[in-house]
mmCIF file of C-alpha atoms and ligand atoms in Angstrom:
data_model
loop_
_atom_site.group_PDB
_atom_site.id
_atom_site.type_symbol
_atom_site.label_atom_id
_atom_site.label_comp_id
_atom_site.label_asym_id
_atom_site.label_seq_id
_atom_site.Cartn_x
_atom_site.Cartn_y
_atom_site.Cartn_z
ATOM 1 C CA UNK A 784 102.177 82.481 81.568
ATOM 2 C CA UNK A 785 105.297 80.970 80.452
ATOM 3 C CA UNK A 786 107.319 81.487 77.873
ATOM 4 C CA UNK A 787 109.223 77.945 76.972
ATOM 5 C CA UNK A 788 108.730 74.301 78.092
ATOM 6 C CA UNK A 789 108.541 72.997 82.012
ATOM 7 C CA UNK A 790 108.944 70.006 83.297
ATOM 8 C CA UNK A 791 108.311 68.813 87.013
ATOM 9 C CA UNK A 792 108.067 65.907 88.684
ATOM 10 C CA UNK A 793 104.981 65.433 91.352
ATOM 11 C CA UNK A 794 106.088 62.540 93.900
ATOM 12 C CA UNK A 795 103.547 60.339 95.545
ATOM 13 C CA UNK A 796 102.827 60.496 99.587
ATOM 14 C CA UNK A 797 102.524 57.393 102.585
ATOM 15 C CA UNK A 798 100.694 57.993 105.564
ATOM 16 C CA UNK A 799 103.126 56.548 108.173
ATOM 17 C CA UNK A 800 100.167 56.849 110.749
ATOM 18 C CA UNK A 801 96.819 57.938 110.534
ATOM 19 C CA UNK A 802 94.473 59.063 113.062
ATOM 20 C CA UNK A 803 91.095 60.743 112.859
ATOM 21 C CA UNK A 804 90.509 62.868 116.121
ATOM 22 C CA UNK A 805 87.032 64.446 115.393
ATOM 23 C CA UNK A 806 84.234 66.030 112.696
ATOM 24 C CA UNK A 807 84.024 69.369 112.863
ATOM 25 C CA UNK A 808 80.261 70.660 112.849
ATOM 26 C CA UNK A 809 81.122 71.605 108.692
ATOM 27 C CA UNK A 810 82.028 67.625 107.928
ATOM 28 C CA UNK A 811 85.603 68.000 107.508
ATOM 29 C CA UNK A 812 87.328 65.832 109.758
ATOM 30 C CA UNK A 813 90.584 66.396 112.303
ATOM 31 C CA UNK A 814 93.213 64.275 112.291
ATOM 32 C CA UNK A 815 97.012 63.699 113.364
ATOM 33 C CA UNK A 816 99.280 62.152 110.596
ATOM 34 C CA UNK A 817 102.806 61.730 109.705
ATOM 35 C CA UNK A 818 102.992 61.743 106.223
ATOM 36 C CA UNK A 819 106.204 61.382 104.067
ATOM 37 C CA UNK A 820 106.708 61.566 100.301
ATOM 38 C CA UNK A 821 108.142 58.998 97.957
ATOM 39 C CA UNK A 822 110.188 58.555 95.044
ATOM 40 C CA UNK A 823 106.976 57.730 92.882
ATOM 41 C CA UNK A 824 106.327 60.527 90.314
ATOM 42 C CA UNK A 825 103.919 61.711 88.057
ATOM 43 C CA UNK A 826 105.894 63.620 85.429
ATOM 44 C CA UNK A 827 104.186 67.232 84.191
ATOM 45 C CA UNK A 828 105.299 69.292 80.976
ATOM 46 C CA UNK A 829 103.591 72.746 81.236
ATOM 47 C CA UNK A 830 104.077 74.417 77.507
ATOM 48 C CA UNK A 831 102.961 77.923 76.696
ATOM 49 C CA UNK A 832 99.543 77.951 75.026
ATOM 50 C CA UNK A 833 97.386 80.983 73.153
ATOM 51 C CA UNK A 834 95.004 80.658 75.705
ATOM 52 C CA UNK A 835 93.379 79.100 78.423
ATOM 53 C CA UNK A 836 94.384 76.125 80.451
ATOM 54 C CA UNK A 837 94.635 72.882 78.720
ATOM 55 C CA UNK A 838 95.141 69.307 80.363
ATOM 56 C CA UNK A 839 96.854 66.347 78.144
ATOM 57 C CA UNK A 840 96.828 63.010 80.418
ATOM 58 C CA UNK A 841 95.132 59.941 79.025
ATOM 59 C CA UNK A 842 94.249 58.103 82.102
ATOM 60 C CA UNK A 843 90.511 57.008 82.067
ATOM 61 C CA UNK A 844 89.869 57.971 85.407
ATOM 62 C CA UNK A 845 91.820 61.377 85.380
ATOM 63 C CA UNK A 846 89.781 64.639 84.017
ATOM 64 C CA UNK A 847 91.194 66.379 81.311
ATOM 65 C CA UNK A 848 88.639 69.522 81.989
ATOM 66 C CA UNK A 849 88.923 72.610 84.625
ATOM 67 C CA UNK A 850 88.071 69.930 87.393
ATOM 68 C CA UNK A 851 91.756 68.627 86.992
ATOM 69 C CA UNK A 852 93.857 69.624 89.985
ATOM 70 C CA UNK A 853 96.980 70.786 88.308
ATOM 71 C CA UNK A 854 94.206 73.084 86.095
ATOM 72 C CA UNK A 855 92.874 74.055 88.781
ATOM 73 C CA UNK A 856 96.282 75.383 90.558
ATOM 74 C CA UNK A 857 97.612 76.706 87.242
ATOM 75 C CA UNK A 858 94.223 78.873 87.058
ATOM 76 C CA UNK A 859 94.174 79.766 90.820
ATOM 77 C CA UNK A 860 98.294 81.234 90.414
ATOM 78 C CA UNK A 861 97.821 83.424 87.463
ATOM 79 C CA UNK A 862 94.819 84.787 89.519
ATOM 80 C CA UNK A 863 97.217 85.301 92.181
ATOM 81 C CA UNK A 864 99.654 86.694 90.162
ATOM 82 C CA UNK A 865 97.852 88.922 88.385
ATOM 83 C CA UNK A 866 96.218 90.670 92.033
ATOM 84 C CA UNK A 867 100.245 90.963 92.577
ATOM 85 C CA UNK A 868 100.485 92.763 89.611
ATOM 86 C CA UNK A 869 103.021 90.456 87.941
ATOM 87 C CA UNK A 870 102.846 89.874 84.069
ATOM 88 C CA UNK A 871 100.137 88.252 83.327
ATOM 89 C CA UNK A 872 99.588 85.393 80.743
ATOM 90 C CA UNK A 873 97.518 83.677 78.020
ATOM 91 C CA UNK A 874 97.364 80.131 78.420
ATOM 92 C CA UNK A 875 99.082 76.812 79.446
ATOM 93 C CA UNK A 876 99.103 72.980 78.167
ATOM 94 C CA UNK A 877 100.067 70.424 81.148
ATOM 95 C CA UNK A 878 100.361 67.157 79.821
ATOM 96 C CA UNK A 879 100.592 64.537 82.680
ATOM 97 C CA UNK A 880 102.747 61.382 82.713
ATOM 98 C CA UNK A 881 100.454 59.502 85.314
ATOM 99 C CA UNK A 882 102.628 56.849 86.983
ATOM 100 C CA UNK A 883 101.236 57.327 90.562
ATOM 101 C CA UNK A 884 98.086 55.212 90.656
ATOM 102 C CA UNK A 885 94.575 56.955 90.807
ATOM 103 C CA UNK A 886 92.607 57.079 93.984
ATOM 104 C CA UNK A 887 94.976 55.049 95.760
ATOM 105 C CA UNK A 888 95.981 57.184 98.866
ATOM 106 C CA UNK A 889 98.769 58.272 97.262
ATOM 107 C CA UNK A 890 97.785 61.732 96.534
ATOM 108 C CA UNK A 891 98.999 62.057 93.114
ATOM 109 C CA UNK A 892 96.229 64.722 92.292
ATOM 110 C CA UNK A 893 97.316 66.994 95.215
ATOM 111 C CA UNK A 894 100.911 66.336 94.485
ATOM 112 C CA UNK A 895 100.466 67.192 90.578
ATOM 113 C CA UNK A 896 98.520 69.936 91.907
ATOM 114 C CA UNK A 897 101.229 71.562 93.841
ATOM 115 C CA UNK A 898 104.548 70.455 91.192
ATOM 116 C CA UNK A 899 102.274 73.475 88.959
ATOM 117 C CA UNK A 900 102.082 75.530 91.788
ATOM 118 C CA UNK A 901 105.838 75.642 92.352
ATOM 119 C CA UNK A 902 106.839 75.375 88.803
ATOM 120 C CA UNK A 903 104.963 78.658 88.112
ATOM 121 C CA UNK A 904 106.501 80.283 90.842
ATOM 122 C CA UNK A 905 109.962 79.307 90.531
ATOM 123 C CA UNK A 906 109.388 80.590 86.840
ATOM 124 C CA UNK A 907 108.366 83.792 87.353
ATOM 125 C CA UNK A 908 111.619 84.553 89.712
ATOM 126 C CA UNK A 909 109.414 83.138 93.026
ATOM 127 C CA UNK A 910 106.985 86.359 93.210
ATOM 128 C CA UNK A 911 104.929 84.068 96.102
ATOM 129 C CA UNK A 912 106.529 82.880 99.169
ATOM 130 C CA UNK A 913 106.545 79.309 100.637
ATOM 131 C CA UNK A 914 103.762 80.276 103.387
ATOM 132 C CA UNK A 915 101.658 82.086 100.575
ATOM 133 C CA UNK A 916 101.725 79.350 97.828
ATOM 134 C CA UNK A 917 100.843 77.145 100.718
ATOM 135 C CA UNK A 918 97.784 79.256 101.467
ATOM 136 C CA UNK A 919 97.162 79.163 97.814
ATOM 137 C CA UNK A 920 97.322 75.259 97.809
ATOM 138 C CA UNK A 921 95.116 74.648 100.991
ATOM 139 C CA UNK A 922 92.480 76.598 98.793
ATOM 140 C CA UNK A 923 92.537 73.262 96.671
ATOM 141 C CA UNK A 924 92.463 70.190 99.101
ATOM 142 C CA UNK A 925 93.721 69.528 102.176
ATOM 143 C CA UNK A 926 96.517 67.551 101.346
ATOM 144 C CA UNK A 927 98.301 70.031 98.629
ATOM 145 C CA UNK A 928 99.885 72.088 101.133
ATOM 146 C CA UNK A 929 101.644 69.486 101.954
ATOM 147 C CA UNK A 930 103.981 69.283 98.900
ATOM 148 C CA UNK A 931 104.972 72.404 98.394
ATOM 149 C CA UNK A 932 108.071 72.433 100.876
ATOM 150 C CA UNK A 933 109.146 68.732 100.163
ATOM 151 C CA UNK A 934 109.738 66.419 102.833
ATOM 152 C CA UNK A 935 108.373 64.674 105.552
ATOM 153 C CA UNK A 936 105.845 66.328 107.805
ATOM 154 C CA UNK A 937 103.500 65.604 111.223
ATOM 155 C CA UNK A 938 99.744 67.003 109.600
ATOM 156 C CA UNK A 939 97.099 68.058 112.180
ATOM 157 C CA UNK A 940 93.584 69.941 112.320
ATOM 158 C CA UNK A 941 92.376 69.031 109.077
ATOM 159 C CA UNK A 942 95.820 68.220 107.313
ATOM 160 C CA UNK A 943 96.339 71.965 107.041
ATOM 161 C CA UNK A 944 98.567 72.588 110.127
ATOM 162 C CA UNK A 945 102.281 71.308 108.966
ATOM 163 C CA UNK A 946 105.041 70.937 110.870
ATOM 164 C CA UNK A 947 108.491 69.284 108.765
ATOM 165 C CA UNK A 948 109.342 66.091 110.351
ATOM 166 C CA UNK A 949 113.211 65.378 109.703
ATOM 167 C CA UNK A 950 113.676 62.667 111.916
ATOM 168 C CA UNK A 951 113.158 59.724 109.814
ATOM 169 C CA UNK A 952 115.293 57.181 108.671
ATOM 170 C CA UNK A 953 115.276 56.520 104.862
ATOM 171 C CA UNK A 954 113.076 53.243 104.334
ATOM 172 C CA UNK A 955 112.343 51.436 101.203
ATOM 173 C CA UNK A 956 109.003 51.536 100.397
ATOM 174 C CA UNK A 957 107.135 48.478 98.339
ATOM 175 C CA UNK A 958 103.763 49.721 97.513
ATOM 176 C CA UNK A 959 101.095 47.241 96.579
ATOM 177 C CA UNK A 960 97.977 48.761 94.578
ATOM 178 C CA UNK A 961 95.610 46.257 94.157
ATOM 179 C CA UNK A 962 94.236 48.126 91.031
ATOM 180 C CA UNK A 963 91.071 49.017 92.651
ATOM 181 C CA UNK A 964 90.426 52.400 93.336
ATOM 182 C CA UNK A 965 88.807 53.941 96.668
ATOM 183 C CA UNK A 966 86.456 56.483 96.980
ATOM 184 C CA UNK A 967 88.658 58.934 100.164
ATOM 185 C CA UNK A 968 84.573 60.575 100.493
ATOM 186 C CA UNK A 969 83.246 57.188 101.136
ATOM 187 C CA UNK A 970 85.949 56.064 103.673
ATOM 188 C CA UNK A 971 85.308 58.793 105.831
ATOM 189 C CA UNK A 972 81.480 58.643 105.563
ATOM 190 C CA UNK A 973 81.567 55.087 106.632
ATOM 191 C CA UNK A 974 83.880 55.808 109.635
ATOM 192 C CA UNK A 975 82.514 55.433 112.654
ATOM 193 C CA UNK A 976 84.498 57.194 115.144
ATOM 194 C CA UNK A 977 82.963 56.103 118.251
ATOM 195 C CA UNK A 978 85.134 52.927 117.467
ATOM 196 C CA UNK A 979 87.949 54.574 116.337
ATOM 197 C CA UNK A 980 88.137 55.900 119.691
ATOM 198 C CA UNK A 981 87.675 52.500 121.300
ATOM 199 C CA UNK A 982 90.251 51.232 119.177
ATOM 200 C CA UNK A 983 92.888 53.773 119.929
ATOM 201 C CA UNK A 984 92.466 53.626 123.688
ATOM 202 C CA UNK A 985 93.596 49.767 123.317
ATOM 203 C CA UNK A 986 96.287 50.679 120.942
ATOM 204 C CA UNK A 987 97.909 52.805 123.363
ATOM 205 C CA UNK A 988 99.008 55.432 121.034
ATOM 206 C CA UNK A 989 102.331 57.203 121.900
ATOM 207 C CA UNK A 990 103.834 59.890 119.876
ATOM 208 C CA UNK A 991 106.146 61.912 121.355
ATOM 209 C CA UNK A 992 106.531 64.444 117.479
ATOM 210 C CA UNK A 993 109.955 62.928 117.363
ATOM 211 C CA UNK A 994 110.919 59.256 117.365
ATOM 212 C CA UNK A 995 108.731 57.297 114.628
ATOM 213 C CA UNK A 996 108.758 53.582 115.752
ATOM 214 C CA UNK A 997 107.369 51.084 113.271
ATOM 215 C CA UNK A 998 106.142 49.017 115.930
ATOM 216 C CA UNK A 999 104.286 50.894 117.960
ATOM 217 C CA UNK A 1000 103.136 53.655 115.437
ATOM 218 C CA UNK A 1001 102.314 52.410 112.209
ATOM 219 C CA UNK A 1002 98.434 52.828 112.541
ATOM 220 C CA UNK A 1003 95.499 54.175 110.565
ATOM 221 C CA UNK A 1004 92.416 54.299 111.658
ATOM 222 C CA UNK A 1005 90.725 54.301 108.144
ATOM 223 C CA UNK A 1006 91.988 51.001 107.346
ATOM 224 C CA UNK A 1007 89.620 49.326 108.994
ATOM 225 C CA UNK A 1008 86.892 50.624 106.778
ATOM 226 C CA UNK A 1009 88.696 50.448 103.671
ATOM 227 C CA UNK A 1010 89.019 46.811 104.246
ATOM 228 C CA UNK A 1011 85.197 45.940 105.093
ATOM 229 C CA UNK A 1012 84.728 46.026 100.901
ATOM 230 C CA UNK A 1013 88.583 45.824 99.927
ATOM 231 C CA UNK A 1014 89.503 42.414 102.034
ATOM 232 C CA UNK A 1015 92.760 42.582 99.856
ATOM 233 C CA UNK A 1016 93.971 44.987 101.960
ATOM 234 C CA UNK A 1017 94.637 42.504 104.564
ATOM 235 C CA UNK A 1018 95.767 39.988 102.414
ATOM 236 C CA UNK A 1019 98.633 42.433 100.639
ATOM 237 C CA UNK A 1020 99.406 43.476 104.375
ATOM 238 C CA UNK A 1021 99.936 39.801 105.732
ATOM 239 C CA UNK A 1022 101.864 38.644 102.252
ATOM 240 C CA UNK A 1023 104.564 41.964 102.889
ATOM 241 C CA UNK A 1024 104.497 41.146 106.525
ATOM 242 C CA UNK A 1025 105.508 37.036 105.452
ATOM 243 C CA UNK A 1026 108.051 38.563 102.971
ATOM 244 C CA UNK A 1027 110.305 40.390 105.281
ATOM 245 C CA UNK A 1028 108.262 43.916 105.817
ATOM 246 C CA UNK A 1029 109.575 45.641 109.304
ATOM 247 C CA UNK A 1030 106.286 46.769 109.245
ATOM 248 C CA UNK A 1031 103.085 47.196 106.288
ATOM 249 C CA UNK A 1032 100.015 49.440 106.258
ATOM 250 C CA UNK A 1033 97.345 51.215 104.167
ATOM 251 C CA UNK A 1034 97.972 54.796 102.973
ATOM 252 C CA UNK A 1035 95.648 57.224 103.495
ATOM 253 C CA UNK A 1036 91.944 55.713 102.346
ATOM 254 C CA UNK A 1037 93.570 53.316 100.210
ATOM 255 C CA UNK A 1038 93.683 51.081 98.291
ATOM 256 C CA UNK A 1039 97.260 50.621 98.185
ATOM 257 C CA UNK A 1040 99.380 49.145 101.043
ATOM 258 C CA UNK A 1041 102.706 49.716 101.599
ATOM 259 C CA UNK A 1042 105.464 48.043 103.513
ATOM 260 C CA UNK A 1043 108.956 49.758 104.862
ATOM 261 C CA UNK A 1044 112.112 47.519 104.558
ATOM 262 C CA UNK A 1045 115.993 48.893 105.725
ATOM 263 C CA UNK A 1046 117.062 48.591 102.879
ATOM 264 C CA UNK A 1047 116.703 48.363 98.484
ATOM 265 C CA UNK A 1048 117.640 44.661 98.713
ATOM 266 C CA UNK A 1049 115.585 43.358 100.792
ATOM 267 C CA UNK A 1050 112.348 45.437 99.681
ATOM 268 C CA UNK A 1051 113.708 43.368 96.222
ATOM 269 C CA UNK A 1052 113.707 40.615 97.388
ATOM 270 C CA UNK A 1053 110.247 40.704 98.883
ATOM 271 C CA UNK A 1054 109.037 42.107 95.278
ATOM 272 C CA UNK A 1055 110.066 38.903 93.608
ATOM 273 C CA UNK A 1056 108.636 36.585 96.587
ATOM 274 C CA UNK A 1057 105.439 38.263 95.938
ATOM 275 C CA UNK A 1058 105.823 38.010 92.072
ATOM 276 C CA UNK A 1059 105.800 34.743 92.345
ATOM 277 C CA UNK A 1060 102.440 34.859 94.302
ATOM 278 C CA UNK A 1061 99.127 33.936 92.181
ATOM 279 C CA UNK A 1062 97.583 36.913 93.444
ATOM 280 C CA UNK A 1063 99.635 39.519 92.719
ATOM 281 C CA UNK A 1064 98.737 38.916 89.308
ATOM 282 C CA UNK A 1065 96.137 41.756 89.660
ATOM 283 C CA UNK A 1066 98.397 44.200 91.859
ATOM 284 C CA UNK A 1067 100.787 46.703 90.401
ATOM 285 C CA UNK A 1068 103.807 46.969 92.354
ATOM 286 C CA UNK A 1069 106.434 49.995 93.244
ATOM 287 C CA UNK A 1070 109.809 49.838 94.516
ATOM 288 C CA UNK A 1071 109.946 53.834 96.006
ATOM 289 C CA UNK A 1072 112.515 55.326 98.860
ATOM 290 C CA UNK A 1073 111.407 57.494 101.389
ATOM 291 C CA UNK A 1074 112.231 61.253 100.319
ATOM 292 C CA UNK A 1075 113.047 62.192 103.897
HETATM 293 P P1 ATP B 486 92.623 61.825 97.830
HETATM 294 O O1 ATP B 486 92.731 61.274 99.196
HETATM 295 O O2 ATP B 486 93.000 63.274 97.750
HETATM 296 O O3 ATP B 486 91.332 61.473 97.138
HETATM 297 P P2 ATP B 486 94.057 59.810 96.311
HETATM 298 O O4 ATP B 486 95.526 59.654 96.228
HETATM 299 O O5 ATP B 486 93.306 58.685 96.915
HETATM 300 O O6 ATP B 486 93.848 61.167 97.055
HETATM 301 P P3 ATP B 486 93.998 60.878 93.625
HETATM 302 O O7 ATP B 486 94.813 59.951 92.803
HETATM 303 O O8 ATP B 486 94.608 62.167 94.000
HETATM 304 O O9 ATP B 486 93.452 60.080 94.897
HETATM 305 O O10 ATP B 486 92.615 61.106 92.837
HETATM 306 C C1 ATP B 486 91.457 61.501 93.511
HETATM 307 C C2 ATP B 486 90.438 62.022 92.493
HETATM 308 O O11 ATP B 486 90.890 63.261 91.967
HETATM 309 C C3 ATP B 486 90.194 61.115 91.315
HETATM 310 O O12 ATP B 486 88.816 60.805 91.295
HETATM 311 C C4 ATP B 486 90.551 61.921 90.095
HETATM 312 O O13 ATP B 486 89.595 61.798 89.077
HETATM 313 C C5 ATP B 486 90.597 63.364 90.580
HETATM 314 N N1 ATP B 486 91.709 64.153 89.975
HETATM 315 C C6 ATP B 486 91.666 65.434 89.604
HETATM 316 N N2 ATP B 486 92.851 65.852 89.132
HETATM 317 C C7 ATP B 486 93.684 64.818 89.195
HETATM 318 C C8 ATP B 486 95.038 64.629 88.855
HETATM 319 N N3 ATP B 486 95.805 65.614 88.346
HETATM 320 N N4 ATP B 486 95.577 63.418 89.079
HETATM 321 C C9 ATP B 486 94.825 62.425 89.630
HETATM 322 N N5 ATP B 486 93.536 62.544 89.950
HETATM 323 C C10 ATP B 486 92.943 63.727 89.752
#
């Protein structure tokens, strides 16, 4: 498939709101978010192999089999390529540099799972456009899509429809993972949207697709539930708010919470106040700009 060495880097994702409009009659369910990437990267090397797809990683709770996202993209593009009669390939090695924490609604998976996408097609002279490698993604979970153009975007139906969003202003991310993963299938299982609905109609929510305001749109409605067996959500949320945050929040099902600051300094600053926190002693902590 390749014929020397690649390296790409995979950045992590916030959920700058959240909402869940609906289950469809097949379980998936609808929703409206703004999601942005970050400058939090996995790092992949993809080296030519005899054959087959091998994964490297070395993170306990990352599969090293076909199940692995980035195998699973790697397998699904030479499949494409080969029905569009491009050269086809014997095999692959992607060795993974996991930095972006593991079932922490960062989407790491989906964003490693889209860097080999990408990588494979910029190598072989781009035989797949944007919209079709996005197809090709969306075959793998609903958030790949996603990272394949880069940049911000406002996500609907079921996180497939994608429309870029460049009207953000470049934040500072701190993101607090508490080092407990979440299961994203048992978030929205224990969602009950009857009171998501309740809850919206009191939070008044106002988007008008262009101007992102921190304080009135910084909202997920899965928070909620993440927090009913991860009470440290609310605890990292009130510590960022205490520590200069212009606003803090849980990404996607969690379990990590971020907080948006004007500028490097003072998302520093609020690093070391938290530092010095007993808590924090069991949180991992990332300083990461908005990639708007
Ligand atoms: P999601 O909402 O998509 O579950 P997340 O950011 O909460 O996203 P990920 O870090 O993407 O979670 O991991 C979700 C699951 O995907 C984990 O259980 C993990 O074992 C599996 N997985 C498969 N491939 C990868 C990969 N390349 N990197 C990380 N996790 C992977």
């Amino acid at each position: 498939m390749i014929t020397k060495p690649l390296c790409v880097q995979a950045p992590a994702k916030i959920n700058l709101f959240l909402h869940v409009t609906g289950r469809r009659p097949d379980g998936f369910h609808e929703l409206v978010s703004l999601m942005c990437p970050v400058a939090l990267y996995d790092t992949l090397t993809l080296t030519p192999a005899n054959q087959d797809i091998h994964v490297i990683c070395g993170h306990p709770d990352v599969p090293e089999d076909a199940s692995n996202l980035a195998a699973r993209a790697a397998r699904l593009f030479m499949e494409a390529a080969i029905s569009e009669s491009f050269p086809s390939v014997s095999g692959l090695t992607i060795h993974i540099d996991k930095k972006i924490p593991v079932g922490a609604g960062l989407g790491g998976g989906s964003s490693d799972a889209a860097a080999v996408l990408t990588a494979l097609n910029c190598h072989r002279a781009r035989p797949l456009s944007t919209p079709a490698l996005m197809e090709l993604a969306g075959r793998l979970g609903a958030d790949v899509p996603f990272f394949i153009p880069g940049g911000a975007a406002l996500a609907s139906g079921i996180g497939d429809r994608l429309e870029p969003f460049p009207h953000l202003a470049s934040w500072t991310a701190l993101l607090v993972y508490p080092n407990v993963a979440v299961s994203t299938a048992w978030v929205y299982k224990n969602l009950n949207l009857r009171l998501t609905k309740d809850e919206k109609k009191l939070s008044n929510f106002h988007f008008d697709g262009r101007f992102f305001n921190i304080d009135k749109h910084l909202v997920n409605d899965l928070e909620a539930v993440t927090q009913t067996v991860l009470p440290v959500v609310g605890e990292i949320k009130r510590l960022l708010l205490a520590n200069g945050a212009a606003g803090a929040m849980m990404t996607g099902s969690g379990s990590t919470v971020f907080g948006l600051f004007t500028n490097a300094e003072r998302a520093t600053l609020s690093q070391e106040a938290l530092c010095c926190s007993p808590q924090s002693q069991d949180w991992t902590l990332f300083m990461a700009d908005l990639l708007v």
